[in-house]
Amino acid sequence: MAIVDVRILVEGASDVEVVSKALQGLALGSEYNITISAIIPTTNVEIAKSAAAGADLLIIATDADRVGRDLAERLYGELSEMVGHVERMKLPLGHDLEHVDVELVKKELKNTLVRAGLKSLQVLPEYMALRNQLLDLKGRYDGLAEEYRRLKEEHENLIQTNEELRAENERLREENESLKALLENSRNVYRIDEAWKSLFPAEPVPDEAYIGRAVEKLGLAGKVIVGQGYIFAEDRNLVDELLRTVYLSLSIAEEPEPPRPEQPTSEVEEDLEVIESTEVKPEDLENLLKGQ
């Protein structure tokens, strides 16, 4: 249990001595769970404000005469909003340290503490109601905080989803533009097999990759596009020219090479050498001409 901070405000230094004397022998900590943290001798409101600010209980101990009562009322009006609770304590008239009845002051001090406690009990139902209201507000706050966290997470997810949808929409828009352009030029798209058979009905359709390489070799990239079984070109004549070139290339590649002349064998070469080295006589040549 927390200790209650009690401060006592008196009119002058002599009152400090009287109250201090009365406090001797009081077991306030064990009986009331309180501590007297300060005895403040002043009638100045600003000094009193500075010294009493933050106290749990402020006791204004003034004389029981009219002057003391007026001072207590003025201080109460100025200080009641700065402390937890303010209680009035009356000091006996004509008191001084030599003639004061310390037991009377002690009794008044204890009565003041009891009154303060009873007044606190009077506000206990209101305190409990405020406490329950505070707990209810805290529960609502925690619920709203959790709802805020959930909504924030959902908002972040929606932002991410929106960005993904925006990117997908841009991709579809570009794809749509490409499709529109393709539809607008659909008359310039030709099937490879149909275009080939229209030119070479008896020949097998060449591989699409081979036609694509021909486009690159002939420098037709950008003018002719080959893919997915189709040829795109600005002019059908360009398609026909390309396919004729491919046909010619394939025809050349399929023609067999002419046979190479056989080299004379070593035996023939020896005979030739023999003939070349034989001496022809005139009479033999004459007989050959006569048919002998």
PDB file of N, CA, C and O in Angstrom, residues 52-121:
ATOM      1  N   ALA A  52       3.084  23.204  -1.372  1.00  0.00           N
ATOM      2  CA  ALA A  52       2.033  22.195  -1.192  1.00  0.00           C
ATOM      3  C   ALA A  52       1.705  21.414  -2.451  1.00  0.00           C
ATOM      4  O   ALA A  52       1.010  20.396  -2.384  1.00  0.00           O
ATOM      5  N   ALA A  53       2.194  21.871  -3.618  1.00  0.00           N
ATOM      6  CA  ALA A  53       1.821  21.238  -4.881  1.00  0.00           C
ATOM      7  C   ALA A  53       2.170  19.753  -4.880  1.00  0.00           C
ATOM      8  O   ALA A  53       3.286  19.357  -4.546  1.00  0.00           O
ATOM      9  N   GLY A  54       1.199  18.924  -5.233  1.00  0.00           N
ATOM     10  CA  GLY A  54       1.421  17.487  -5.363  1.00  0.00           C
ATOM     11  C   GLY A  54       1.152  16.685  -4.123  1.00  0.00           C
ATOM     12  O   GLY A  54       1.258  15.447  -4.158  1.00  0.00           O
ATOM     13  N   ALA A  55       0.803  17.314  -2.987  1.00  0.00           N
ATOM     14  CA  ALA A  55       0.540  16.570  -1.753  1.00  0.00           C
ATOM     15  C   ALA A  55      -0.746  15.768  -1.874  1.00  0.00           C
ATOM     16  O   ALA A  55      -1.696  16.188  -2.540  1.00  0.00           O
ATOM     17  N   ASP A  56      -0.783  14.600  -1.197  1.00  0.00           N
ATOM     18  CA  ASP A  56      -2.024  13.823  -1.155  1.00  0.00           C
ATOM     19  C   ASP A  56      -3.044  14.481  -0.215  1.00  0.00           C
ATOM     20  O   ASP A  56      -4.243  14.496  -0.517  1.00  0.00           O
ATOM     21  N   LEU A  57      -2.546  15.011   0.908  1.00  0.00           N
ATOM     22  CA  LEU A  57      -3.413  15.668   1.893  1.00  0.00           C
ATOM     23  C   LEU A  57      -2.692  16.901   2.418  1.00  0.00           C
ATOM     24  O   LEU A  57      -1.537  16.817   2.842  1.00  0.00           O
ATOM     25  N   LEU A  58      -3.376  18.046   2.339  1.00  0.00           N
ATOM     26  CA  LEU A  58      -2.828  19.297   2.887  1.00  0.00           C
ATOM     27  C   LEU A  58      -3.695  19.715   4.065  1.00  0.00           C
ATOM     28  O   LEU A  58      -4.908  19.878   3.912  1.00  0.00           O
ATOM     29  N   ILE A  59      -3.050  19.870   5.239  1.00  0.00           N
ATOM     30  CA  ILE A  59      -3.751  20.340   6.439  1.00  0.00           C
ATOM     31  C   ILE A  59      -3.393  21.808   6.661  1.00  0.00           C
ATOM     32  O   ILE A  59      -2.200  22.145   6.796  1.00  0.00           O
ATOM     33  N   ILE A  60      -4.416  22.679   6.666  1.00  0.00           N
ATOM     34  CA  ILE A  60      -4.196  24.104   6.928  1.00  0.00           C
ATOM     35  C   ILE A  60      -4.478  24.335   8.415  1.00  0.00           C
ATOM     36  O   ILE A  60      -5.636  24.328   8.852  1.00  0.00           O
ATOM     37  N   ALA A  61      -3.406  24.505   9.195  1.00  0.00           N
ATOM     38  CA  ALA A  61      -3.519  24.663  10.658  1.00  0.00           C
ATOM     39  C   ALA A  61      -3.375  26.135  11.016  1.00  0.00           C
ATOM     40  O   ALA A  61      -2.273  26.689  10.969  1.00  0.00           O
ATOM     41  N   THR A  62      -4.495  26.791  11.328  1.00  0.00           N
ATOM     42  CA  THR A  62      -4.481  28.214  11.698  1.00  0.00           C
ATOM     43  C   THR A  62      -5.195  28.376  13.049  1.00  0.00           C
ATOM     44  O   THR A  62      -5.846  27.462  13.554  1.00  0.00           O
ATOM     45  N   ASP A  63      -5.066  29.586  13.587  1.00  0.00           N
ATOM     46  CA  ASP A  63      -5.732  29.870  14.860  1.00  0.00           C
ATOM     47  C   ASP A  63      -7.250  29.769  14.698  1.00  0.00           C
ATOM     48  O   ASP A  63      -7.783  29.930  13.585  1.00  0.00           O
ATOM     49  N   ALA A  64      -7.894  29.550  15.798  1.00  0.00           N
ATOM     50  CA  ALA A  64      -9.351  29.395  15.780  1.00  0.00           C
ATOM     51  C   ALA A  64     -10.098  30.713  15.726  1.00  0.00           C
ATOM     52  O   ALA A  64     -11.321  30.725  15.678  1.00  0.00           O
ATOM     53  N   ASP A  65      -9.383  31.860  15.733  1.00  0.00           N
ATOM     54  CA  ASP A  65     -10.058  33.149  15.684  1.00  0.00           C
ATOM     55  C   ASP A  65     -10.474  33.486  14.261  1.00  0.00           C
ATOM     56  O   ASP A  65     -10.259  32.719  13.318  1.00  0.00           O
ATOM     57  N   ARG A  66     -11.055  34.678  14.114  1.00  0.00           N
ATOM     58  CA  ARG A  66     -11.580  35.122  12.820  1.00  0.00           C
ATOM     59  C   ARG A  66     -10.468  35.266  11.793  1.00  0.00           C
ATOM     60  O   ARG A  66     -10.624  34.898  10.629  1.00  0.00           O
ATOM     61  N   VAL A  67      -9.327  35.826  12.203  1.00  0.00           N
ATOM     62  CA  VAL A  67      -8.200  36.019  11.273  1.00  0.00           C
ATOM     63  C   VAL A  67      -7.718  34.675  10.750  1.00  0.00           C
ATOM     64  O   VAL A  67      -7.457  34.497   9.544  1.00  0.00           O
ATOM     65  N   GLY A  68      -7.595  33.719  11.687  1.00  0.00           N
ATOM     66  CA  GLY A  68      -7.151  32.383  11.276  1.00  0.00           C
ATOM     67  C   GLY A  68      -8.146  31.715  10.341  1.00  0.00           C
ATOM     68  O   GLY A  68      -7.759  31.028   9.376  1.00  0.00           O
ATOM     69  N   ARG A  69      -9.450  31.920  10.632  1.00  0.00           N
ATOM     70  CA  ARG A  69     -10.478  31.328   9.780  1.00  0.00           C
ATOM     71  C   ARG A  69     -10.460  31.934   8.390  1.00  0.00           C
ATOM     72  O   ARG A  69     -10.563  31.226   7.380  1.00  0.00           O
ATOM     73  N   ASP A  70     -10.295  33.265   8.309  1.00  0.00           N
ATOM     74  CA  ASP A  70     -10.247  33.929   6.989  1.00  0.00           C
ATOM     75  C   ASP A  70      -9.035  33.463   6.187  1.00  0.00           C
ATOM     76  O   ASP A  70      -9.120  33.241   4.971  1.00  0.00           O
ATOM     77  N   LEU A  71      -7.900  33.335   6.896  1.00  0.00           N
ATOM     78  CA  LEU A  71      -6.683  32.871   6.212  1.00  0.00           C
ATOM     79  C   LEU A  71      -6.879  31.449   5.686  1.00  0.00           C
ATOM     80  O   LEU A  71      -6.497  31.133   4.544  1.00  0.00           O
ATOM     81  N   ALA A  72      -7.484  30.595   6.491  1.00  0.00           N
ATOM     82  CA  ALA A  72      -7.701  29.206   6.079  1.00  0.00           C
ATOM     83  C   ALA A  72      -8.613  29.133   4.861  1.00  0.00           C
ATOM     84  O   ALA A  72      -8.363  28.353   3.918  1.00  0.00           O
ATOM     85  N   GLU A  73      -9.660  29.943   4.839  1.00  0.00           N
ATOM     86  CA  GLU A  73     -10.587  29.940   3.711  1.00  0.00           C
ATOM     87  C   GLU A  73      -9.899  30.416   2.425  1.00  0.00           C
ATOM     88  O   GLU A  73     -10.131  29.877   1.345  1.00  0.00           O
ATOM     89  N   ARG A  74      -9.063  31.462   2.595  1.00  0.00           N
ATOM     90  CA  ARG A  74      -8.355  31.981   1.406  1.00  0.00           C
ATOM     91  C   ARG A  74      -7.366  30.949   0.858  1.00  0.00           C
ATOM     92  O   ARG A  74      -7.302  30.721  -0.361  1.00  0.00           O
ATOM     93  N   LEU A  75      -6.618  30.326   1.736  1.00  0.00           N
ATOM     94  CA  LEU A  75      -5.663  29.314   1.287  1.00  0.00           C
ATOM     95  C   LEU A  75      -6.382  28.096   0.697  1.00  0.00           C
ATOM     96  O   LEU A  75      -5.923  27.509  -0.287  1.00  0.00           O
ATOM     97  N   TYR A  76      -7.508  27.729   1.293  1.00  0.00           N
ATOM     98  CA  TYR A  76      -8.275  26.593   0.774  1.00  0.00           C
ATOM     99  C   TYR A  76      -8.721  26.860  -0.675  1.00  0.00           C
ATOM    100  O   TYR A  76      -8.615  25.995  -1.549  1.00  0.00           O
ATOM    101  N   GLY A  77      -9.212  28.070  -0.917  1.00  0.00           N
ATOM    102  CA  GLY A  77      -9.675  28.406  -2.262  1.00  0.00           C
ATOM    103  C   GLY A  77      -8.549  28.394  -3.283  1.00  0.00           C
ATOM    104  O   GLY A  77      -8.761  28.038  -4.458  1.00  0.00           O
ATOM    105  N   GLU A  78      -7.330  28.747  -2.858  1.00  0.00           N
ATOM    106  CA  GLU A  78      -6.199  28.815  -3.789  1.00  0.00           C
ATOM    107  C   GLU A  78      -5.531  27.455  -3.997  1.00  0.00           C
ATOM    108  O   GLU A  78      -4.967  27.197  -5.062  1.00  0.00           O
ATOM    109  N   LEU A  79      -5.585  26.589  -2.993  1.00  0.00           N
ATOM    110  CA  LEU A  79      -4.778  25.369  -3.032  1.00  0.00           C
ATOM    111  C   LEU A  79      -5.578  24.095  -3.273  1.00  0.00           C
ATOM    112  O   LEU A  79      -4.989  23.037  -3.508  1.00  0.00           O
ATOM    113  N   SER A  80      -6.882  24.152  -3.226  1.00  0.00           N
ATOM    114  CA  SER A  80      -7.688  22.928  -3.306  1.00  0.00           C
ATOM    115  C   SER A  80      -7.528  22.197  -4.628  1.00  0.00           C
ATOM    116  O   SER A  80      -7.695  20.966  -4.685  1.00  0.00           O
ATOM    117  N   GLU A  81      -7.199  22.939  -5.698  1.00  0.00           N
ATOM    118  CA  GLU A  81      -7.051  22.296  -7.005  1.00  0.00           C
ATOM    119  C   GLU A  81      -5.655  21.734  -7.216  1.00  0.00           C
ATOM    120  O   GLU A  81      -5.419  21.028  -8.209  1.00  0.00           O
ATOM    121  N   MET A  82      -4.733  22.008  -6.295  1.00  0.00           N
ATOM    122  CA  MET A  82      -3.339  21.616  -6.491  1.00  0.00           C
ATOM    123  C   MET A  82      -2.972  20.356  -5.714  1.00  0.00           C
ATOM    124  O   MET A  82      -1.880  19.806  -5.915  1.00  0.00           O
ATOM    125  N   VAL A  83      -3.827  19.907  -4.819  1.00  0.00           N
ATOM    126  CA  VAL A  83      -3.528  18.742  -3.995  1.00  0.00           C
ATOM    127  C   VAL A  83      -4.699  17.786  -4.049  1.00  0.00           C
ATOM    128  O   VAL A  83      -5.787  18.111  -4.545  1.00  0.00           O
ATOM    129  N   GLY A  84      -4.478  16.559  -3.511  1.00  0.00           N
ATOM    130  CA  GLY A  84      -5.549  15.578  -3.537  1.00  0.00           C
ATOM    131  C   GLY A  84      -6.726  15.952  -2.656  1.00  0.00           C
ATOM    132  O   GLY A  84      -7.877  15.818  -3.036  1.00  0.00           O
ATOM    133  N   HIS A  85      -6.415  16.452  -1.416  1.00  0.00           N
ATOM    134  CA  HIS A  85      -7.486  16.806  -0.477  1.00  0.00           C
ATOM    135  C   HIS A  85      -6.948  17.867   0.482  1.00  0.00           C
ATOM    136  O   HIS A  85      -5.772  17.835   0.859  1.00  0.00           O
ATOM    137  N   VAL A  86      -7.814  18.830   0.871  1.00  0.00           N
ATOM    138  CA  VAL A  86      -7.453  19.881   1.820  1.00  0.00           C
ATOM    139  C   VAL A  86      -8.364  19.763   3.040  1.00  0.00           C
ATOM    140  O   VAL A  86      -9.593  19.646   2.896  1.00  0.00           O
ATOM    141  N   GLU A  87      -7.751  19.804   4.227  1.00  0.00           N
ATOM    142  CA  GLU A  87      -8.522  19.717   5.463  1.00  0.00           C
ATOM    143  C   GLU A  87      -8.073  20.846   6.403  1.00  0.00           C
ATOM    144  O   GLU A  87      -6.899  21.185   6.470  1.00  0.00           O
ATOM    145  N   ARG A  88      -9.071  21.433   7.115  1.00  0.00           N
ATOM    146  CA  ARG A  88      -8.792  22.529   8.064  1.00  0.00           C
ATOM    147  C   ARG A  88      -8.545  21.957   9.457  1.00  0.00           C
ATOM    148  O   ARG A  88      -9.265  21.078   9.918  1.00  0.00           O
ATOM    149  N   MET A  89      -7.541  22.521  10.154  1.00  0.00           N
ATOM    150  CA  MET A  89      -7.230  22.153  11.539  1.00  0.00           C
ATOM    151  C   MET A  89      -7.119  23.433  12.364  1.00  0.00           C
ATOM    152  O   MET A  89      -6.388  24.354  11.984  1.00  0.00           O
ATOM    153  N   LYS A  90      -7.829  23.481  13.490  1.00  0.00           N
ATOM    154  CA  LYS A  90      -7.831  24.678  14.332  1.00  0.00           C
ATOM    155  C   LYS A  90      -6.841  24.509  15.490  1.00  0.00           C
ATOM    156  O   LYS A  90      -6.902  23.535  16.246  1.00  0.00           O
ATOM    157  N   LEU A  91      -5.949  25.475  15.604  1.00  0.00           N
ATOM    158  CA  LEU A  91      -5.029  25.488  16.746  1.00  0.00           C
ATOM    159  C   LEU A  91      -5.685  26.252  17.896  1.00  0.00           C
ATOM    160  O   LEU A  91      -6.381  27.250  17.681  1.00  0.00           O
ATOM    161  N   PRO A  92      -5.461  25.835  19.152  1.00  0.00           N
ATOM    162  CA  PRO A  92      -6.081  26.537  20.294  1.00  0.00           C
ATOM    163  C   PRO A  92      -5.588  27.962  20.412  1.00  0.00           C
ATOM    164  O   PRO A  92      -4.441  28.275  20.055  1.00  0.00           O
ATOM    165  N   LEU A  93      -6.461  28.866  20.883  1.00  0.00           N
ATOM    166  CA  LEU A  93      -6.100  30.282  21.002  1.00  0.00           C
ATOM    167  C   LEU A  93      -5.032  30.460  22.075  1.00  0.00           C
ATOM    168  O   LEU A  93      -4.987  29.736  23.072  1.00  0.00           O
ATOM    169  N   GLY A  94      -4.176  31.502  21.836  1.00  0.00           N
ATOM    170  CA  GLY A  94      -3.157  31.853  22.808  1.00  0.00           C
ATOM    171  C   GLY A  94      -2.126  30.771  23.011  1.00  0.00           C
ATOM    172  O   GLY A  94      -1.556  30.636  24.106  1.00  0.00           O
ATOM    173  N   HIS A  95      -1.889  30.016  21.973  1.00  0.00           N
ATOM    174  CA  HIS A  95      -0.937  28.924  22.134  1.00  0.00           C
ATOM    175  C   HIS A  95       0.494  29.446  21.982  1.00  0.00           C
ATOM    176  O   HIS A  95       0.777  30.343  21.208  1.00  0.00           O
ATOM    177  N   ASP A  96       1.339  28.914  22.760  1.00  0.00           N
ATOM    178  CA  ASP A  96       2.770  29.040  22.570  1.00  0.00           C
ATOM    179  C   ASP A  96       3.385  27.780  23.157  1.00  0.00           C
ATOM    180  O   ASP A  96       2.730  26.996  23.836  1.00  0.00           O
ATOM    181  N   LEU A  97       4.644  27.614  22.900  1.00  0.00           N
ATOM    182  CA  LEU A  97       5.267  26.343  23.251  1.00  0.00           C
ATOM    183  C   LEU A  97       5.275  26.084  24.757  1.00  0.00           C
ATOM    184  O   LEU A  97       5.257  24.946  25.187  1.00  0.00           O
ATOM    185  N   GLU A  98       5.296  27.170  25.542  1.00  0.00           N
ATOM    186  CA  GLU A  98       5.381  26.991  26.991  1.00  0.00           C
ATOM    187  C   GLU A  98       4.018  26.669  27.598  1.00  0.00           C
ATOM    188  O   GLU A  98       3.919  25.901  28.555  1.00  0.00           O
ATOM    189  N   HIS A  99       2.944  27.246  27.069  1.00  0.00           N
ATOM    190  CA  HIS A  99       1.630  27.092  27.699  1.00  0.00           C
ATOM    191  C   HIS A  99       0.660  26.235  26.898  1.00  0.00           C
ATOM    192  O   HIS A  99      -0.458  25.997  27.352  1.00  0.00           O
ATOM    193  N   VAL A 100       1.009  25.800  25.685  1.00  0.00           N
ATOM    194  CA  VAL A 100       0.095  25.049  24.848  1.00  0.00           C
ATOM    195  C   VAL A 100      -0.166  23.668  25.432  1.00  0.00           C
ATOM    196  O   VAL A 100       0.715  23.058  26.063  1.00  0.00           O
ATOM    197  N   ASP A 101      -1.337  23.236  25.271  1.00  0.00           N
ATOM    198  CA  ASP A 101      -1.697  21.877  25.667  1.00  0.00           C
ATOM    199  C   ASP A 101      -1.391  20.957  24.476  1.00  0.00           C
ATOM    200  O   ASP A 101      -2.177  20.855  23.520  1.00  0.00           O
ATOM    201  N   VAL A 102      -0.239  20.324  24.506  1.00  0.00           N
ATOM    202  CA  VAL A 102       0.208  19.499  23.370  1.00  0.00           C
ATOM    203  C   VAL A 102      -0.762  18.363  23.110  1.00  0.00           C
ATOM    204  O   VAL A 102      -1.024  17.996  21.957  1.00  0.00           O
ATOM    205  N   GLU A 103      -1.336  17.812  24.173  1.00  0.00           N
ATOM    206  CA  GLU A 103      -2.279  16.709  23.979  1.00  0.00           C
ATOM    207  C   GLU A 103      -3.520  17.170  23.233  1.00  0.00           C
ATOM    208  O   GLU A 103      -4.075  16.432  22.415  1.00  0.00           O
ATOM    209  N   LEU A 104      -3.923  18.438  23.498  1.00  0.00           N
ATOM    210  CA  LEU A 104      -5.077  18.969  22.781  1.00  0.00           C
ATOM    211  C   LEU A 104      -4.763  19.129  21.290  1.00  0.00           C
ATOM    212  O   LEU A 104      -5.585  18.809  20.426  1.00  0.00           O
ATOM    213  N   VAL A 105      -3.558  19.614  21.010  1.00  0.00           N
ATOM    214  CA  VAL A 105      -3.140  19.769  19.605  1.00  0.00           C
ATOM    215  C   VAL A 105      -3.027  18.398  18.941  1.00  0.00           C
ATOM    216  O   VAL A 105      -3.436  18.202  17.787  1.00  0.00           O
ATOM    217  N   LYS A 106      -2.493  17.431  19.689  1.00  0.00           N
ATOM    218  CA  LYS A 106      -2.346  16.072  19.138  1.00  0.00           C
ATOM    219  C   LYS A 106      -3.727  15.485  18.819  1.00  0.00           C
ATOM    220  O   LYS A 106      -3.919  14.839  17.771  1.00  0.00           O
ATOM    221  N   LYS A 107      -4.679  15.710  19.755  1.00  0.00           N
ATOM    222  CA  LYS A 107      -6.029  15.201  19.549  1.00  0.00           C
ATOM    223  C   LYS A 107      -6.668  15.843  18.323  1.00  0.00           C
ATOM    224  O   LYS A 107      -7.318  15.167  17.510  1.00  0.00           O
ATOM    225  N   GLU A 108      -6.487  17.165  18.182  1.00  0.00           N
ATOM    226  CA  GLU A 108      -7.047  17.864  17.028  1.00  0.00           C
ATOM    227  C   GLU A 108      -6.432  17.363  15.729  1.00  0.00           C
ATOM    228  O   GLU A 108      -7.116  17.211  14.711  1.00  0.00           O
ATOM    229  N   LEU A 109      -5.143  17.070  15.772  1.00  0.00           N
ATOM    230  CA  LEU A 109      -4.458  16.561  14.585  1.00  0.00           C
ATOM    231  C   LEU A 109      -5.016  15.188  14.176  1.00  0.00           C
ATOM    232  O   LEU A 109      -5.286  14.938  12.989  1.00  0.00           O
ATOM    233  N   LYS A 110      -5.218  14.316  15.163  1.00  0.00           N
ATOM    234  CA  LYS A 110      -5.760  12.996  14.862  1.00  0.00           C
ATOM    235  C   LYS A 110      -7.190  13.098  14.336  1.00  0.00           C
ATOM    236  O   LYS A 110      -7.578  12.386  13.415  1.00  0.00           O
ATOM    237  N   ASN A 111      -7.974  14.009  14.953  1.00  0.00           N
ATOM    238  CA  ASN A 111      -9.342  14.204  14.476  1.00  0.00           C
ATOM    239  C   ASN A 111      -9.363  14.703  13.036  1.00  0.00           C
ATOM    240  O   ASN A 111     -10.230  14.323  12.228  1.00  0.00           O
ATOM    241  N   THR A 112      -8.412  15.585  12.733  1.00  0.00           N
ATOM    242  CA  THR A 112      -8.328  16.108  11.361  1.00  0.00           C
ATOM    243  C   THR A 112      -8.033  14.979  10.378  1.00  0.00           C
ATOM    244  O   THR A 112      -8.625  14.910   9.283  1.00  0.00           O
ATOM    245  N   LEU A 113      -7.121  14.091  10.745  1.00  0.00           N
ATOM    246  CA  LEU A 113      -6.796  12.957   9.874  1.00  0.00           C
ATOM    247  C   LEU A 113      -7.997  12.030   9.704  1.00  0.00           C
ATOM    248  O   LEU A 113      -8.254  11.521   8.611  1.00  0.00           O
ATOM    249  N   VAL A 114      -8.754  11.834  10.793  1.00  0.00           N
ATOM    250  CA  VAL A 114      -9.939  10.989  10.715  1.00  0.00           C
ATOM    251  C   VAL A 114     -10.990  11.614   9.803  1.00  0.00           C
ATOM    252  O   VAL A 114     -11.619  10.937   8.985  1.00  0.00           O
ATOM    253  N   ARG A 115     -11.189  12.942   9.956  1.00  0.00           N
ATOM    254  CA  ARG A 115     -12.167  13.626   9.092  1.00  0.00           C
ATOM    255  C   ARG A 115     -11.770  13.493   7.620  1.00  0.00           C
ATOM    256  O   ARG A 115     -12.622  13.265   6.741  1.00  0.00           O
ATOM    257  N   ALA A 116     -10.483  13.661   7.363  1.00  0.00           N
ATOM    258  CA  ALA A 116     -10.018  13.537   5.976  1.00  0.00           C
ATOM    259  C   ALA A 116     -10.291  12.130   5.443  1.00  0.00           C
ATOM    260  O   ALA A 116     -10.719  11.952   4.294  1.00  0.00           O
ATOM    261  N   GLY A 117     -10.069  11.121   6.311  1.00  0.00           N
ATOM    262  CA  GLY A 117     -10.332   9.747   5.881  1.00  0.00           C
ATOM    263  C   GLY A 117     -11.795   9.493   5.618  1.00  0.00           C
ATOM    264  O   GLY A 117     -12.164   8.821   4.648  1.00  0.00           O
ATOM    265  N   LEU A 118     -12.669  10.034   6.509  1.00  0.00           N
ATOM    266  CA  LEU A 118     -14.103   9.853   6.322  1.00  0.00           C
ATOM    267  C   LEU A 118     -14.598  10.535   5.052  1.00  0.00           C
ATOM    268  O   LEU A 118     -15.457  10.001   4.331  1.00  0.00           O
ATOM    269  N   LYS A 119     -14.083  11.726   4.780  1.00  0.00           N
ATOM    270  CA  LYS A 119     -14.475  12.424   3.552  1.00  0.00           C
ATOM    271  C   LYS A 119     -14.019  11.642   2.314  1.00  0.00           C
ATOM    272  O   LYS A 119     -14.704  11.638   1.287  1.00  0.00           O
ATOM    273  N   SER A 120     -12.867  10.995   2.461  1.00  0.00           N
ATOM    274  CA  SER A 120     -12.405  10.168   1.340  1.00  0.00           C
ATOM    275  C   SER A 120     -13.345   9.008   1.110  1.00  0.00           C
ATOM    276  O   SER A 120     -13.605   8.609  -0.028  1.00  0.00           O
ATOM    277  N   LEU A 121     -13.892   8.432   2.214  1.00  0.00           N
ATOM    278  CA  LEU A 121     -14.849   7.341   2.072  1.00  0.00           C
ATOM    279  C   LEU A 121     -16.128   7.807   1.385  1.00  0.00           C
ATOM    280  O   LEU A 121     -16.779   7.053   0.669  1.00  0.00           O
TER     281      LEU A 121
END
